[in-house]
PDB file of C-alpha atoms in Angstrom:
ATOM      1  CA  MET A   1     -11.571 -30.983  27.032  1.00 55.00           C
ATOM      2  CA  GLN A   2     -12.468 -34.638  27.122  1.00 55.00           C
ATOM      3  CA  ILE A   3     -12.202 -36.611  29.623  1.00 54.00           C
ATOM      4  CA  THR A   4     -11.979 -40.481  29.653  1.00 56.00           C
ATOM      5  CA  LEU A   5     -13.144 -42.315  32.346  1.00 54.00           C
ATOM      6  CA  PRO A   6     -11.117 -45.645  33.888  1.00 57.00           C
ATOM      7  CA  GLY A   7     -12.652 -48.950  33.103  1.00 56.00           C
ATOM      8  CA  ARG A   8     -14.934 -47.431  30.469  1.00 52.00           C
ATOM      9  CA  LYS A   9     -15.618 -46.219  27.389  1.00 53.00           C
ATOM     10  CA  ARG A  10     -17.687 -43.427  27.556  1.00 54.00           C
ATOM     11  CA  ARG A  11     -15.836 -39.840  26.979  1.00 55.00           C
ATOM     12  CA  ILE A  12     -17.165 -36.767  28.649  1.00 52.00           C
ATOM     13  CA  LEU A  13     -17.265 -33.518  26.674  1.00 52.00           C
ATOM     14  CA  ILE A  14     -16.249 -30.331  28.743  1.00 51.00           C
ATOM     15  CA  CYS A  15     -17.350 -27.228  27.029  1.00 50.00           C
ATOM     16  CA  ARG A  16     -16.118 -24.192  27.984  1.00 55.00           C
ATOM     17  CA  ARG A  17     -18.451 -20.940  28.330  1.00 51.00           C
ATOM     18  CA  PRO A  18     -17.206 -18.809  26.260  1.00 45.00           C
ATOM     19  CA  ARG A  19     -15.840 -15.372  27.608  1.00 49.00           C
ATOM     20  CA  ALA A  20     -18.500 -12.159  27.160  1.00 38.00           C
ATOM     21  CA  ARG A  21     -16.893  -9.385  25.191  1.00 37.00           C
ATOM     22  CA  THR A  22     -17.192  -6.239  27.125  1.00 32.00           C
ATOM     23  CA  LEU A  23     -17.838  -3.112  24.987  1.00 30.00           C
ATOM     24  CA  VAL A  24     -15.334  -0.325  26.254  1.00 30.00           C
ATOM     25  CA  ALA A  25     -17.165   3.372  24.703  1.00 30.00           C
ATOM     26  CA  THR A  26     -13.880   5.861  23.121  1.00 30.00           C
ATOM     27  CA  ASP A  27     -13.820   8.921  22.046  1.00 32.00           C
ATOM     28  CA  GLN A  28     -11.917   7.974  18.838  1.00 33.00           C
ATOM     29  CA  PRO A  29     -13.285   8.521  16.308  1.00 33.00           C
ATOM     30  CA  LEU A  30     -14.438   5.973  13.754  1.00 32.00           C
ATOM     31  CA  PHE A  31     -12.133   6.069  10.854  1.00 34.00           C
ATOM     32  CA  LEU A  32      -9.274   7.047  12.981  1.00 37.00           C
ATOM     33  CA  SER A  33      -7.384   3.509  15.236  1.00 40.00           C
ATOM     34  CA  ASN A  34      -3.897   2.475  16.772  1.00 41.00           C
ATOM     35  CA  ARG A  35      -3.782  -1.071  14.286  1.00 48.00           C
ATOM     36  CA  THR A  36      -0.207  -1.172  13.381  1.00 54.00           C
ATOM     37  CA  SER A  37      -1.486  -3.221  10.366  1.00 69.00           C
ATOM     38  CA  PRO A  38      -0.284  -1.692   6.976  1.00 75.00           C
ATOM     39  CA  MET A  39      -2.956  -0.317   3.846  1.00 87.00           C
ATOM     40  CA  THR A  40      -4.037  -3.268   1.987  1.00 91.00           C
ATOM     41  CA  ALA A  41      -3.204  -4.605  -1.369  1.00 92.00           C
ATOM     42  CA  GLN A  42      -6.265  -3.037  -3.267  1.00 93.00           C
ATOM     43  CA  GLY A  43      -6.188  -0.152  -1.083  1.00 94.00           C
ATOM     44  CA  HIS A  44      -2.773   0.866  -2.326  1.00 96.00           C
ATOM     45  CA  LEU A  45      -4.178  -0.237  -5.758  1.00 96.00           C
ATOM     46  CA  LEU A  46      -6.762   2.757  -5.639  1.00 96.00           C
ATOM     47  CA  PHE A  47      -4.811   4.439  -4.330  1.00 97.00           C
ATOM     48  CA  SER A  48      -2.218   4.172  -6.797  1.00 97.00           C
ATOM     49  CA  VAL A  49      -4.723   5.907  -9.626  1.00 98.00           C
ATOM     50  CA  THR A  50      -5.808   8.463  -7.450  1.00 98.00           C
ATOM     51  CA  CYS A  51      -2.051   9.153  -7.392  1.00 98.00           C
ATOM     52  CA  VAL A  52      -0.756   9.487 -10.818  1.00 98.00           C
ATOM     53  CA  LEU A  53      -4.506  10.902 -11.308  1.00 97.00           C
ATOM     54  CA  LEU A  54      -3.257  13.265  -9.323  1.00 97.00           C
ATOM     55  CA  ALA A  55       0.237  14.226 -10.662  1.00 97.00           C
ATOM     56  CA  HIS A  56      -0.918  14.140 -14.450  1.00 96.00           C
ATOM     57  CA  LYS A  57      -4.014  16.809 -13.507  1.00 95.00           C
ATOM     58  CA  VAL A  58      -1.410  19.299 -11.363  1.00 95.00           C
ATOM     59  CA  GLY A  59       1.894  18.314 -13.948  1.00 95.00           C
ATOM     60  CA  LEU A  60       3.968  17.019 -11.690  1.00 95.00           C
ATOM     61  CA  THR A  61       6.416  15.926 -14.930  1.00 95.00           C
ATOM     62  CA  PRO A  62       6.107  17.597 -18.254  1.00 96.00           C
ATOM     63  CA  ALA A  63       5.530  13.342 -19.425  1.00 95.00           C
ATOM     64  CA  LEU A  64       3.165  13.109 -16.915  1.00 96.00           C
ATOM     65  CA  ALA A  65       1.410  16.382 -17.804  1.00 95.00           C
ATOM     66  CA  ASP A  66       1.235  15.176 -21.529  1.00 94.00           C
ATOM     67  CA  ALA A  67       0.813  11.239 -21.359  1.00 94.00           C
ATOM     68  CA  SER A  68      -2.313   9.014 -22.389  1.00 92.00           C
ATOM     69  CA  LEU A  69      -4.047   8.298 -18.620  1.00 94.00           C
ATOM     70  CA  TRP A  70      -4.414   5.363 -20.646  1.00 93.00           C
ATOM     71  CA  HIS A  71      -0.477   4.605 -20.569  1.00 92.00           C
ATOM     72  CA  ILE A  72       0.474   5.919 -17.369  1.00 96.00           C
ATOM     73  CA  VAL A  73      -2.453   4.387 -15.417  1.00 97.00           C
ATOM     74  CA  PRO A  74      -0.914   0.631 -16.574  1.00 96.00           C
ATOM     75  CA  MET A  75       1.987   1.601 -14.514  1.00 97.00           C
ATOM     76  CA  ALA A  76       1.168   3.986 -12.102  1.00 97.00           C
ATOM     77  CA  LEU A  77      -0.961   0.089 -10.903  1.00 97.00           C
ATOM     78  CA  ALA A  78       2.187  -2.323 -11.719  1.00 95.00           C
ATOM     79  CA  SER A  79       5.138  -0.349  -9.361  1.00 96.00           C
ATOM     80  CA  ALA A  80       1.949  -0.105  -6.145  1.00 96.00           C
ATOM     81  CA  LEU A  81       2.913  -3.021  -4.761  1.00 95.00           C
ATOM     82  CA  LEU A  82       7.256  -3.340  -5.438  1.00 95.00           C
ATOM     83  CA  PRO A  83       7.370  -1.680  -1.917  1.00 95.00           C
ATOM     84  CA  ASP A  84       5.872  -4.931  -0.328  1.00 93.00           C
ATOM     85  CA  LEU A  85       8.217  -7.717  -1.978  1.00 92.00           C
ATOM     86  CA  ASP A  86      10.012  -7.819   1.219  1.00 90.00           C
ATOM     87  CA  HIS A  87       6.723  -9.831   2.984  1.00 89.00           C
ATOM     88  CA  PRO A  88       6.763 -13.655   1.001  1.00 89.00           C
ATOM     89  CA  ARG A  89       3.000 -13.131   2.367  1.00 88.00           C
ATOM     90  CA  SER A  90       2.285 -10.275   0.308  1.00 89.00           C
ATOM     91  CA  LEU A  91       0.279 -10.103  -2.686  1.00 89.00           C
ATOM     92  CA  LEU A  92       3.477  -9.851  -4.755  1.00 88.00           C
ATOM     93  CA  GLY A  93       5.449 -11.789  -2.916  1.00 87.00           C
ATOM     94  CA  ARG A  94       3.571 -14.774  -3.159  1.00 91.00           C
ATOM     95  CA  GLN A  95       4.053 -14.573  -7.008  1.00 91.00           C
ATOM     96  CA  LEU A  96       7.649 -14.051  -6.810  1.00 91.00           C
ATOM     97  CA  PRO A  97       8.900 -15.930  -3.848  1.00 89.00           C
ATOM     98  CA  TRP A  98      12.394 -16.135  -4.459  1.00 91.00           C
ATOM     99  CA  ILE A  99      12.682 -12.393  -4.486  1.00 90.00           C
ATOM    100  CA  SER A 100      11.124 -12.206  -2.167  1.00 90.00           C
ATOM    101  CA  GLY A 101      12.613 -14.576   0.502  1.00 91.00           C
ATOM    102  CA  PRO A 102      15.939 -13.174   0.647  1.00 90.00           C
ATOM    103  CA  LEU A 103      14.183  -9.417   1.205  1.00 90.00           C
ATOM    104  CA  SER A 104      12.477 -10.821   3.326  1.00 89.00           C
ATOM    105  CA  ARG A 105      15.729 -11.947   5.867  1.00 90.00           C
ATOM    106  CA  LEU A 106      18.058  -9.050   4.895  1.00 89.00           C
ATOM    107  CA  PHE A 107      15.614  -6.184   5.476  1.00 89.00           C
ATOM    108  CA  GLY A 108      12.784  -7.079   7.074  1.00 84.00           C
ATOM    109  CA  HIS A 109       8.805  -5.977   5.945  1.00 80.00           C
ATOM    110  CA  ARG A 110       9.005  -2.388   5.579  1.00 83.00           C
ATOM    111  CA  GLY A 111      11.790  -1.647   5.829  1.00 89.00           C
ATOM    112  CA  PHE A 112      14.705  -1.038   3.148  1.00 94.00           C
ATOM    113  CA  THR A 113      12.049  -1.044   0.602  1.00 95.00           C
ATOM    114  CA  HIS A 114       9.353   1.707   2.445  1.00 95.00           C
ATOM    115  CA  SER A 115      12.611   3.937   2.567  1.00 96.00           C
ATOM    116  CA  LEU A 116      13.597   7.520   0.032  1.00 96.00           C
ATOM    117  CA  LEU A 117      16.969   4.973  -0.372  1.00 97.00           C
ATOM    118  CA  ALA A 118      14.763   2.634  -2.114  1.00 96.00           C
ATOM    119  CA  VAL A 119      13.418   5.334  -3.857  1.00 97.00           C
ATOM    120  CA  GLY A 120      16.566   6.939  -5.316  1.00 97.00           C
ATOM    121  CA  MET A 121      18.093   3.171  -6.507  1.00 97.00           C
ATOM    122  CA  GLY A 122      14.577   3.274  -8.508  1.00 96.00           C
ATOM    123  CA  VAL A 123      14.918   6.521 -10.315  1.00 96.00           C
ATOM    124  CA  TRP A 124      18.966   5.931 -10.648  1.00 97.00           C
ATOM    125  CA  GLY A 125      18.053   2.141 -12.040  1.00 95.00           C
ATOM    126  CA  LEU A 126      15.069   4.479 -14.384  1.00 95.00           C
ATOM    127  CA  ALA A 127      17.427   6.403 -15.531  1.00 93.00           C
ATOM    128  CA  GLN A 128      20.237   4.027 -16.899  1.00 93.00           C
ATOM    129  CA  VAL A 129      17.138   2.670 -19.009  1.00 90.00           C
ATOM    130  CA  GLU A 130      17.814   4.639 -22.951  1.00 85.00           C
ATOM    131  CA  ALA A 131      15.390   3.391 -24.612  1.00 84.00           C
ATOM    132  CA  PRO A 132      12.388   5.450 -25.620  1.00 81.00           C
ATOM    133  CA  TRP A 133      10.667   2.632 -27.195  1.00 81.00           C
ATOM    134  CA  LEU A 134      10.212   0.237 -24.549  1.00 83.00           C
ATOM    135  CA  LEU A 135       9.691   2.762 -21.020  1.00 88.00           C
ATOM    136  CA  SER A 136       9.449   6.462 -22.140  1.00 92.00           C
ATOM    137  CA  GLY A 137       9.744   9.408 -20.504  1.00 93.00           C
ATOM    138  CA  ALA A 138       5.629   8.641 -19.356  1.00 95.00           C
ATOM    139  CA  VAL A 139       6.281   5.594 -18.419  1.00 96.00           C
ATOM    140  CA  LYS A 140       9.361   6.039 -15.936  1.00 96.00           C
ATOM    141  CA  ASP A 141       7.217   8.733 -14.264  1.00 97.00           C
ATOM    142  CA  ALA A 142       3.844   6.655 -13.806  1.00 97.00           C
ATOM    143  CA  LEU A 143       6.342   3.487 -12.275  1.00 97.00           C
ATOM    144  CA  ILE A 144       7.912   6.740  -9.583  1.00 98.00           C
ATOM    145  CA  VAL A 145       4.681   8.098  -8.991  1.00 98.00           C
ATOM    146  CA  GLY A 146       2.743   4.366  -7.992  1.00 98.00           C
ATOM    147  CA  TYR A 147       5.747   3.222  -6.058  1.00 98.00           C
ATOM    148  CA  LEU A 148       5.166   6.535  -4.142  1.00 98.00           C
ATOM    149  CA  SER A 149       2.216   5.970  -3.712  1.00 97.00           C
ATOM    150  CA  HIS A 150       2.555   2.615  -1.944  1.00 96.00           C
ATOM    151  CA  LEU A 151       4.745   4.642   0.244  1.00 96.00           C
ATOM    152  CA  LEU A 152       2.322   7.616   1.133  1.00 95.00           C
ATOM    153  CA  GLY A 153      -0.642   5.116   2.002  1.00 94.00           C
ATOM    154  CA  ASP A 154       1.599   3.334   4.290  1.00 93.00           C
ATOM    155  CA  TRP A 155       2.037   6.287   5.760  1.00 93.00           C
ATOM    156  CA  LEU A 156      -1.065   7.459   6.545  1.00 91.00           C
ATOM    157  CA  THR A 157      -1.433   4.541   8.730  1.00 88.00           C
ATOM    158  CA  PRO A 158       0.057   3.925  12.800  1.00 86.00           C
ATOM    159  CA  MET A 159       2.862   1.746  11.617  1.00 87.00           C
ATOM    160  CA  GLY A 160       4.445   4.160   9.382  1.00 89.00           C
ATOM    161  CA  ILE A 161       7.443   3.710   6.865  1.00 93.00           C
ATOM    162  CA  PRO A 162      11.373   3.682   7.427  1.00 94.00           C
ATOM    163  CA  LEU A 163      11.304   7.083   5.822  1.00 95.00           C
ATOM    164  CA  LEU A 164      15.110   7.296   6.322  1.00 95.00           C
ATOM    165  CA  TRP A 165      16.720   3.858   6.638  1.00 93.00           C
ATOM    166  CA  PRO A 166      19.007   2.519   7.610  1.00 91.00           C
ATOM    167  CA  TRP A 167      17.890   4.991  10.244  1.00 92.00           C
ATOM    168  CA  ARG A 168      15.172   2.716  12.278  1.00 88.00           C
ATOM    169  CA  ARG A 169      13.104   5.697  13.174  1.00 93.00           C
ATOM    170  CA  ARG A 170       9.594   5.656  11.661  1.00 92.00           C
ATOM    171  CA  PHE A 171       7.540   8.459   9.790  1.00 92.00           C
ATOM    172  CA  ARG A 172       3.820   8.771   9.947  1.00 90.00           C
ATOM    173  CA  LEU A 173       1.180  11.068   9.814  1.00 86.00           C
ATOM    174  CA  PRO A 174       0.956  13.454  13.072  1.00 84.00           C
ATOM    175  CA  GLY A 175      -1.754  13.163  15.282  1.00 75.00           C
ATOM    176  CA  LEU A 176      -4.692  11.358  13.770  1.00 70.00           C
ATOM    177  CA  PRO A 177      -3.373   7.640  11.024  1.00 73.00           C
ATOM    178  CA  LEU A 178      -5.924   6.005   9.371  1.00 81.00           C
ATOM    179  CA  LYS A 179      -7.771   2.537  10.442  1.00 78.00           C
ATOM    180  CA  SER A 180      -5.759   0.674   8.110  1.00 76.00           C
ATOM    181  CA  GLY A 181      -7.781  -2.027   6.318  1.00 76.00           C
ATOM    182  CA  GLY A 182     -11.783  -2.547   6.535  1.00 76.00           C
ATOM    183  CA  GLY A 183     -14.739  -0.629   5.143  1.00 82.00           C
ATOM    184  CA  TYR A 184     -13.070   2.143   5.957  1.00 85.00           C
ATOM    185  CA  GLU A 185      -9.514   2.374   4.702  1.00 90.00           C
ATOM    186  CA  ARG A 186     -12.048   0.995   2.058  1.00 90.00           C
ATOM    187  CA  ALA A 187     -14.505   3.992   1.899  1.00 92.00           C
ATOM    188  CA  PHE A 188     -11.311   6.480   2.379  1.00 92.00           C
ATOM    189  CA  CYS A 189      -9.890   5.166  -0.766  1.00 94.00           C
ATOM    190  CA  LEU A 190     -12.623   5.522  -3.315  1.00 95.00           C
ATOM    191  CA  LEU A 191     -13.143   8.778  -1.911  1.00 95.00           C
ATOM    192  CA  THR A 192     -10.410  10.039  -3.179  1.00 95.00           C
ATOM    193  CA  LEU A 193      -9.970   8.546  -6.232  1.00 96.00           C
ATOM    194  CA  ALA A 194     -13.620   9.762  -7.058  1.00 95.00           C
ATOM    195  CA  LEU A 195     -12.046  13.479  -6.213  1.00 95.00           C
ATOM    196  CA  ALA A 196      -8.867  12.958  -8.479  1.00 95.00           C
ATOM    197  CA  GLY A 197     -10.975  11.246 -11.004  1.00 93.00           C
ATOM    198  CA  TYR A 198     -13.894  13.777 -11.332  1.00 93.00           C
ATOM    199  CA  TRP A 199     -11.354  16.639 -11.111  1.00 93.00           C
ATOM    200  CA  VAL A 200      -9.165  15.065 -13.546  1.00 90.00           C
ATOM    201  CA  HIS A 201     -12.763  15.511 -16.136  1.00 82.00           C
ATOM    202  CA  GLY A 202     -14.117  18.383 -15.214  1.00 75.00           C
ATOM    203  CA  GLY A 203     -11.944  20.314 -17.439  1.00 54.00           C
ATOM    204  CA  ALA A 204      -9.485  19.179 -20.549  1.00 48.00           C
ATOM    205  CA  GLY A 205      -8.704  15.539 -18.538  1.00 43.00           C
ATOM    206  CA  LEU A 206     -11.114  14.478 -20.830  1.00 44.00           C
ATOM    207  CA  ALA A 207      -9.038  14.926 -24.090  1.00 46.00           C
ATOM    208  CA  HIS A 208      -6.663  12.741 -22.912  1.00 48.00           C
ATOM    209  CA  PHE A 209      -7.664   9.809 -21.436  1.00 48.00           C
TER     210      PHE A 209
END
């Protein structure tokens, strides 16, 4: 704050002392939090690779089981950030403002695009594309897995997702939500990716690379 003395050009600066921060002890584990922020874009991308590796390994669909990872991993990455198109400031929303702007005004963030209704409409839309040379069955399935991985990732956070939109109730991991953002989220995503990669490459998964 500045004070100007009458008749003089001298100014006196009064600086406020910063308030001391108090550390509060808590029994809550460090990797858990009540923060309401969603999973970061980096976390969603890492988690999408984990999910598509697992879907390939367990044979979630025949097409995914027989597909090359070189084909399905990029497709899962491509769709992993699509649900956040309803946020103009998201990574994808900044690249496609003419889409994210209207979506945000209509539904808000974490609304329709984070619901089973959106998934169903996406599955229906992909089914209408009857051009295997453009979108094979494995590519379609990988796109769906990538999209679902985003919903699963946000379901793990305290804020949850409106899975049954337009019903506004949010669903999240009961009891122990994951701390979103920062090193703990990154560690979780990297650890699950490493475990999934090890499981895939531990056996016949290498033959499909």
